[in-house]
mmCIF file of C-alpha atoms in Angstrom:
data_model
loop_
_atom_site.group_PDB
_atom_site.id
_atom_site.type_symbol
_atom_site.label_atom_id
_atom_site.label_comp_id
_atom_site.label_asym_id
_atom_site.label_seq_id
_atom_site.Cartn_x
_atom_site.Cartn_y
_atom_site.Cartn_z
ATOM 1 C CA MET R 3 -39.742 -0.511 -7.875
ATOM 2 C CA ALA R 4 -36.017 -0.628 -7.103
ATOM 3 C CA ARG R 5 -33.601 0.485 -9.824
ATOM 4 C CA ARG R 6 -31.800 -2.424 -11.446
ATOM 5 C CA PHE R 7 -29.059 -0.389 -13.186
ATOM 6 C CA GLY R 8 -29.184 -2.601 -16.257
ATOM 7 C CA ILE R 9 -28.905 -5.866 -14.297
ATOM 8 C CA SER R 10 -31.291 -8.691 -15.061
ATOM 9 C CA TRP R 11 -33.902 -9.963 -12.626
ATOM 10 C CA PRO R 12 -33.716 -11.811 -10.174
ATOM 11 C CA TYR R 13 -30.288 -10.408 -9.249
ATOM 12 C CA ARG R 14 -30.062 -9.070 -5.686
ATOM 13 C CA SER R 15 -27.778 -6.152 -4.839
ATOM 14 C CA ARG R 16 -26.232 -5.693 -1.428
ATOM 15 C CA SER R 17 -28.259 -3.598 0.993
ATOM 16 C CA GLU R 18 -25.430 -2.124 3.102
ATOM 17 C CA TYR R 19 -22.316 -0.126 2.225
ATOM 18 C CA HIS R 20 -18.936 -1.552 3.280
ATOM 19 C CA HIS R 21 -15.875 0.650 2.789
ATOM 20 C CA HIS R 22 -12.926 -0.817 0.879
ATOM 21 C CA ASP R 23 -9.551 0.546 2.011
ATOM 22 C CA ASP R 24 -7.102 0.226 -0.889
ATOM 23 C CA ARG R 25 -4.414 2.639 0.260
ATOM 24 C CA ASP R 26 -1.835 -0.168 0.392
ATOM 25 C CA LEU R 27 -2.449 -1.322 -3.189
ATOM 26 C CA THR R 28 -0.214 -0.360 -6.107
ATOM 27 C CA ASP R 29 -0.864 -1.887 -9.534
ATOM 28 C CA GLU R 30 -2.111 -5.354 -8.622
ATOM 29 C CA TRP R 31 -5.477 -4.568 -10.203
ATOM 30 C CA GLN R 32 -6.512 -2.594 -13.336
ATOM 31 C CA LYS R 33 -2.938 -1.777 -14.370
ATOM 32 C CA GLU R 34 -3.837 -2.501 -17.990
ATOM 33 C CA VAL R 35 -6.904 -0.231 -17.754
ATOM 34 C CA TYR R 36 -4.721 2.708 -16.766
ATOM 35 C CA GLU R 37 -2.190 1.848 -19.472
ATOM 36 C CA HIS R 38 -4.970 1.794 -22.069
ATOM 37 C CA ALA R 39 -6.290 5.123 -20.803
ATOM 38 C CA ALA R 40 -2.807 6.662 -20.928
ATOM 39 C CA ASN R 41 -2.290 5.477 -24.510
ATOM 40 C CA LEU R 42 -5.666 6.936 -25.478
ATOM 41 C CA ALA R 43 -4.769 10.234 -23.819
ATOM 42 C CA ARG R 44 -1.472 10.448 -25.694
ATOM 43 C CA SER R 45 -2.950 9.527 -29.064
ATOM 44 C CA SER R 46 -5.738 12.083 -28.567
ATOM 45 C CA GLY R 47 -3.415 14.876 -27.477
ATOM 46 C CA TYR R 48 -5.078 15.145 -24.078
ATOM 47 C CA LYS R 49 -3.465 16.981 -21.161
ATOM 48 C CA ASN R 50 -5.898 16.958 -18.223
ATOM 49 C CA ILE R 51 -6.703 13.628 -16.555
ATOM 50 C CA LEU R 52 -9.269 13.101 -13.796
ATOM 51 C CA ASP R 53 -9.333 9.876 -11.771
ATOM 52 C CA VAL R 54 -12.593 9.301 -9.890
ATOM 53 C CA GLY R 55 -11.943 6.999 -6.955
ATOM 54 C CA CYS R 56 -8.174 6.931 -7.389
ATOM 55 C CA GLY R 57 -7.485 4.754 -4.334
ATOM 56 C CA SER R 58 -3.812 4.805 -3.369
ATOM 57 C CA GLY R 59 -3.032 7.127 -6.297
ATOM 58 C CA PHE R 60 -0.225 4.828 -7.449
ATOM 59 C CA LYS R 61 -1.645 3.965 -10.866
ATOM 60 C CA LEU R 62 -2.668 7.546 -11.605
ATOM 61 C CA ILE R 63 0.787 8.871 -10.722
ATOM 62 C CA HIS R 64 2.763 6.223 -12.591
ATOM 63 C CA SER R 65 0.529 5.962 -15.670
ATOM 64 C CA PHE R 66 0.138 9.719 -16.183
ATOM 65 C CA GLU R 67 3.501 11.112 -15.099
ATOM 66 C CA ASP R 68 3.568 13.765 -17.829
ATOM 67 C CA PHE R 69 -0.061 14.873 -17.530
ATOM 68 C CA ASN R 70 -1.928 17.405 -15.439
ATOM 69 C CA THR R 71 -3.899 15.198 -13.055
ATOM 70 C CA LEU R 72 -6.580 15.450 -10.403
ATOM 71 C CA GLY R 73 -7.411 12.448 -8.238
ATOM 72 C CA LEU R 74 -10.727 12.337 -6.394
ATOM 73 C CA GLU R 75 -11.194 10.220 -3.289
ATOM 74 C CA LEU R 76 -13.268 9.893 -0.143
ATOM 75 C CA ALA R 77 -12.449 12.191 2.768
ATOM 76 C CA CYS R 78 -10.833 9.351 4.732
ATOM 77 C CA ASN R 79 -8.155 8.952 2.026
ATOM 78 C CA LEU R 80 -7.345 12.572 1.202
ATOM 79 C CA ASP R 81 -4.745 13.162 3.923
ATOM 80 C CA PHE R 82 -2.946 9.992 2.846
ATOM 81 C CA LEU R 83 -2.823 11.081 -0.801
ATOM 82 C CA LYS R 84 -1.691 14.618 -0.018
ATOM 83 C CA SER R 85 1.065 13.263 2.206
ATOM 84 C CA ARG R 86 2.222 10.541 -0.201
ATOM 85 C CA TYR R 87 2.130 12.670 -3.368
ATOM 86 C CA PRO R 88 2.193 16.339 -2.298
ATOM 87 C CA GLN R 89 3.224 17.493 -5.785
ATOM 88 C CA ARG R 90 -0.083 16.309 -7.286
ATOM 89 C CA ASN R 91 -3.655 17.578 -7.047
ATOM 90 C CA TRP R 92 -6.265 15.779 -4.943
ATOM 91 C CA GLY R 93 -9.898 16.494 -4.194
ATOM 92 C CA LEU R 94 -12.987 15.162 -2.474
ATOM 93 C CA SER R 95 -15.120 12.677 -4.368
ATOM 94 C CA ASP R 96 -18.737 13.211 -3.339
ATOM 95 C CA LEU R 97 -20.284 12.982 -6.843
ATOM 96 C CA GLN R 98 -22.303 16.121 -6.113
ATOM 97 C CA SER R 99 -19.919 19.056 -6.522
ATOM 98 C CA THR R 100 -18.186 19.489 -9.879
ATOM 99 C CA PRO R 101 -14.435 20.146 -9.492
ATOM 100 C CA ASP R 102 -12.838 23.313 -10.825
ATOM 101 C CA PHE R 103 -10.947 21.240 -13.369
ATOM 102 C CA GLN R 104 -11.852 20.517 -16.984
ATOM 103 C CA PRO R 105 -10.734 16.963 -17.784
ATOM 104 C CA ASP R 106 -9.952 15.752 -21.263
ATOM 105 C CA LEU R 107 -10.157 12.157 -20.086
ATOM 106 C CA VAL R 108 -11.704 10.557 -16.998
ATOM 107 C CA VAL R 109 -10.656 7.249 -15.473
ATOM 108 C CA CYS R 110 -13.004 5.430 -13.101
ATOM 109 C CA ALA R 111 -11.497 1.998 -12.510
ATOM 110 C CA ASP R 112 -13.430 -0.546 -10.454
ATOM 111 C CA VAL R 113 -15.365 2.071 -8.527
ATOM 112 C CA ILE R 114 -18.901 1.725 -9.852
ATOM 113 C CA GLU R 115 -19.496 -1.676 -8.219
ATOM 114 C CA HIS R 116 -18.886 -0.121 -4.774
ATOM 115 C CA LEU R 117 -21.610 2.526 -5.103
ATOM 116 C CA THR R 118 -25.077 2.131 -3.662
ATOM 117 C CA ASN R 119 -26.456 4.363 -6.428
ATOM 118 C CA PRO R 120 -24.276 4.289 -9.568
ATOM 119 C CA ASP R 121 -26.693 6.658 -11.325
ATOM 120 C CA GLU R 122 -25.079 9.431 -9.264
ATOM 121 C CA LEU R 123 -21.698 8.558 -10.764
ATOM 122 C CA LEU R 124 -23.036 8.640 -14.325
ATOM 123 C CA SER R 125 -24.708 12.008 -13.713
ATOM 124 C CA PHE R 126 -21.411 13.325 -12.342
ATOM 125 C CA LEU R 127 -19.520 12.036 -15.381
ATOM 126 C CA VAL R 128 -22.009 13.708 -17.725
ATOM 127 C CA ARG R 129 -21.424 17.058 -16.006
ATOM 128 C CA LEU R 130 -17.656 16.742 -16.486
ATOM 129 C CA ASN R 131 -18.086 16.780 -20.285
ATOM 130 C CA ALA R 132 -14.767 15.011 -20.917
ATOM 131 C CA GLY R 133 -13.606 13.839 -24.317
ATOM 132 C CA HIS R 134 -13.441 10.200 -23.207
ATOM 133 C CA ILE R 135 -14.320 8.214 -20.095
ATOM 134 C CA VAL R 136 -12.656 4.911 -19.221
ATOM 135 C CA LEU R 137 -14.666 2.693 -16.873
ATOM 136 C CA SER R 138 -13.875 -0.753 -15.545
ATOM 137 C CA THR R 139 -15.679 -3.222 -13.307
ATOM 138 C CA PRO R 140 -15.684 -6.994 -12.740
ATOM 139 C CA ASP R 141 -17.574 -9.134 -15.246
ATOM 140 C CA ARG R 142 -19.889 -11.265 -13.124
ATOM 141 C CA SER R 143 -20.057 -14.022 -15.724
ATOM 142 C CA LEU R 144 -16.292 -14.556 -15.309
ATOM 143 C CA LEU R 145 -16.576 -14.753 -11.522
ATOM 144 C CA TYR R 146 -19.462 -17.206 -11.213
ATOM 145 C CA ARG R 147 -21.588 -19.509 -13.349
ATOM 146 C CA PRO R 148 -25.367 -19.014 -13.693
ATOM 147 C CA TRP R 149 -26.078 -22.110 -11.605
ATOM 148 C CA GLN R 150 -24.018 -20.757 -8.703
ATOM 149 C CA LYS R 151 -25.848 -18.819 -6.014
ATOM 150 C CA ARG R 152 -23.438 -15.866 -6.100
ATOM 151 C CA TYR R 153 -24.170 -15.283 -9.786
ATOM 152 C CA TRP R 154 -27.501 -13.826 -8.713
ATOM 153 C CA GLY R 155 -26.003 -11.768 -5.887
ATOM 154 C CA PRO R 156 -25.112 -10.293 -3.600
ATOM 155 C CA PRO R 157 -21.418 -10.398 -4.575
ATOM 156 C CA ARG R 158 -18.862 -12.457 -2.679
ATOM 157 C CA ASN R 159 -16.783 -9.310 -2.119
ATOM 158 C CA PRO R 160 -18.482 -7.515 0.806
ATOM 159 C CA SER R 161 -17.502 -4.076 -0.526
ATOM 160 C CA HIS R 162 -19.270 -4.661 -3.861
ATOM 161 C CA GLN R 163 -22.902 -3.572 -4.036
ATOM 162 C CA ARG R 164 -23.509 -5.361 -7.325
ATOM 163 C CA GLU R 165 -21.640 -6.824 -10.291
ATOM 164 C CA TRP R 166 -22.594 -6.678 -13.967
ATOM 165 C CA THR R 167 -22.163 -9.174 -16.752
ATOM 166 C CA SER R 168 -20.577 -7.774 -19.887
ATOM 167 C CA ARG R 169 -23.952 -7.479 -21.604
ATOM 168 C CA GLU R 170 -25.583 -5.809 -18.599
ATOM 169 C CA PHE R 171 -22.773 -3.292 -18.187
ATOM 170 C CA PHE R 172 -22.905 -2.326 -21.851
ATOM 171 C CA ARG R 173 -26.671 -1.892 -21.585
ATOM 172 C CA TYR R 174 -26.375 0.292 -18.497
ATOM 173 C CA ILE R 175 -23.574 2.574 -19.720
ATOM 174 C CA SER R 176 -24.910 2.904 -23.274
ATOM 175 C CA ASP R 177 -28.145 4.389 -21.933
ATOM 176 C CA THR R 178 -26.114 7.481 -21.006
ATOM 177 C CA PHE R 179 -22.960 7.497 -23.147
ATOM 178 C CA GLU R 180 -21.786 6.484 -26.588
ATOM 179 C CA VAL R 181 -19.706 3.338 -26.075
ATOM 180 C CA VAL R 182 -16.718 3.276 -28.431
ATOM 181 C CA GLU R 183 -14.912 0.256 -26.983
ATOM 182 C CA HIS R 184 -15.839 -2.640 -24.707
ATOM 183 C CA ALA R 185 -13.404 -5.421 -23.857
ATOM 184 C CA ILE R 186 -12.258 -7.944 -21.292
ATOM 185 C CA THR R 187 -8.836 -6.618 -20.342
ATOM 186 C CA ARG R 188 -7.772 -9.361 -17.912
ATOM 187 C CA LYS R 189 -9.765 -12.558 -17.875
ATOM 188 C CA ASP R 190 -7.916 -13.926 -14.839
ATOM 189 C CA GLN R 191 -9.085 -10.892 -12.849
ATOM 190 C CA ALA R 192 -12.512 -10.769 -14.546
ATOM 191 C CA THR R 193 -11.935 -7.142 -15.574
ATOM 192 C CA GLN R 194 -14.127 -5.565 -18.228
ATOM 193 C CA MET R 195 -13.498 -2.071 -19.572
ATOM 194 C CA ILE R 196 -15.689 0.387 -21.416
ATOM 195 C CA VAL R 197 -14.384 3.461 -23.216
ATOM 196 C CA CYS R 198 -17.178 5.928 -23.872
ATOM 197 C CA LYS R 199 -17.843 9.562 -24.611
ATOM 198 C CA PRO R 200 -20.679 12.075 -24.341
ATOM 199 C CA GLY R 201 -23.166 12.299 -27.134
ATOM 200 C CA ARG R 202 -25.868 9.769 -26.384
#
């Protein structure tokens, strides 16, 4: 039986991976997620920030200017990041090898919906043993209504493998982590955010 990753039947995930190139984006999406993560890092006295799937790197650089950061991305984006921000640290995101970097806080903003197997991401996050993890992803119930075909998948966005409702995402993440906060951060962009930590 196929893994449902917390999503209710009869939802259908996408069957093929489509790469999303976001190197030209700045802070059009998830800006408030990064701001929330930065405020949490400051209030917690954190220093080391890891961004899994950092895209163009813009939000990581501008939200965490005074922190020690490591941004992880696919191989096709690494040269771009190293050229654009040579003063910062960048690494390969393959979800298999653990970086030589101990993060206090991990950001993973709107990445999980692109992955064919999000369990690999959660296993990777467990191995990092960070103080807090900030995850975001679209809330499917804000994108479509239950009577609309797209509500039951696959997503309209061809680079999304699947999309969770708020309830489904909480159920999926809370199986692995202790969820300490769950909120809709921008309703007009259908963004939901979970702040969690190890200890489940």
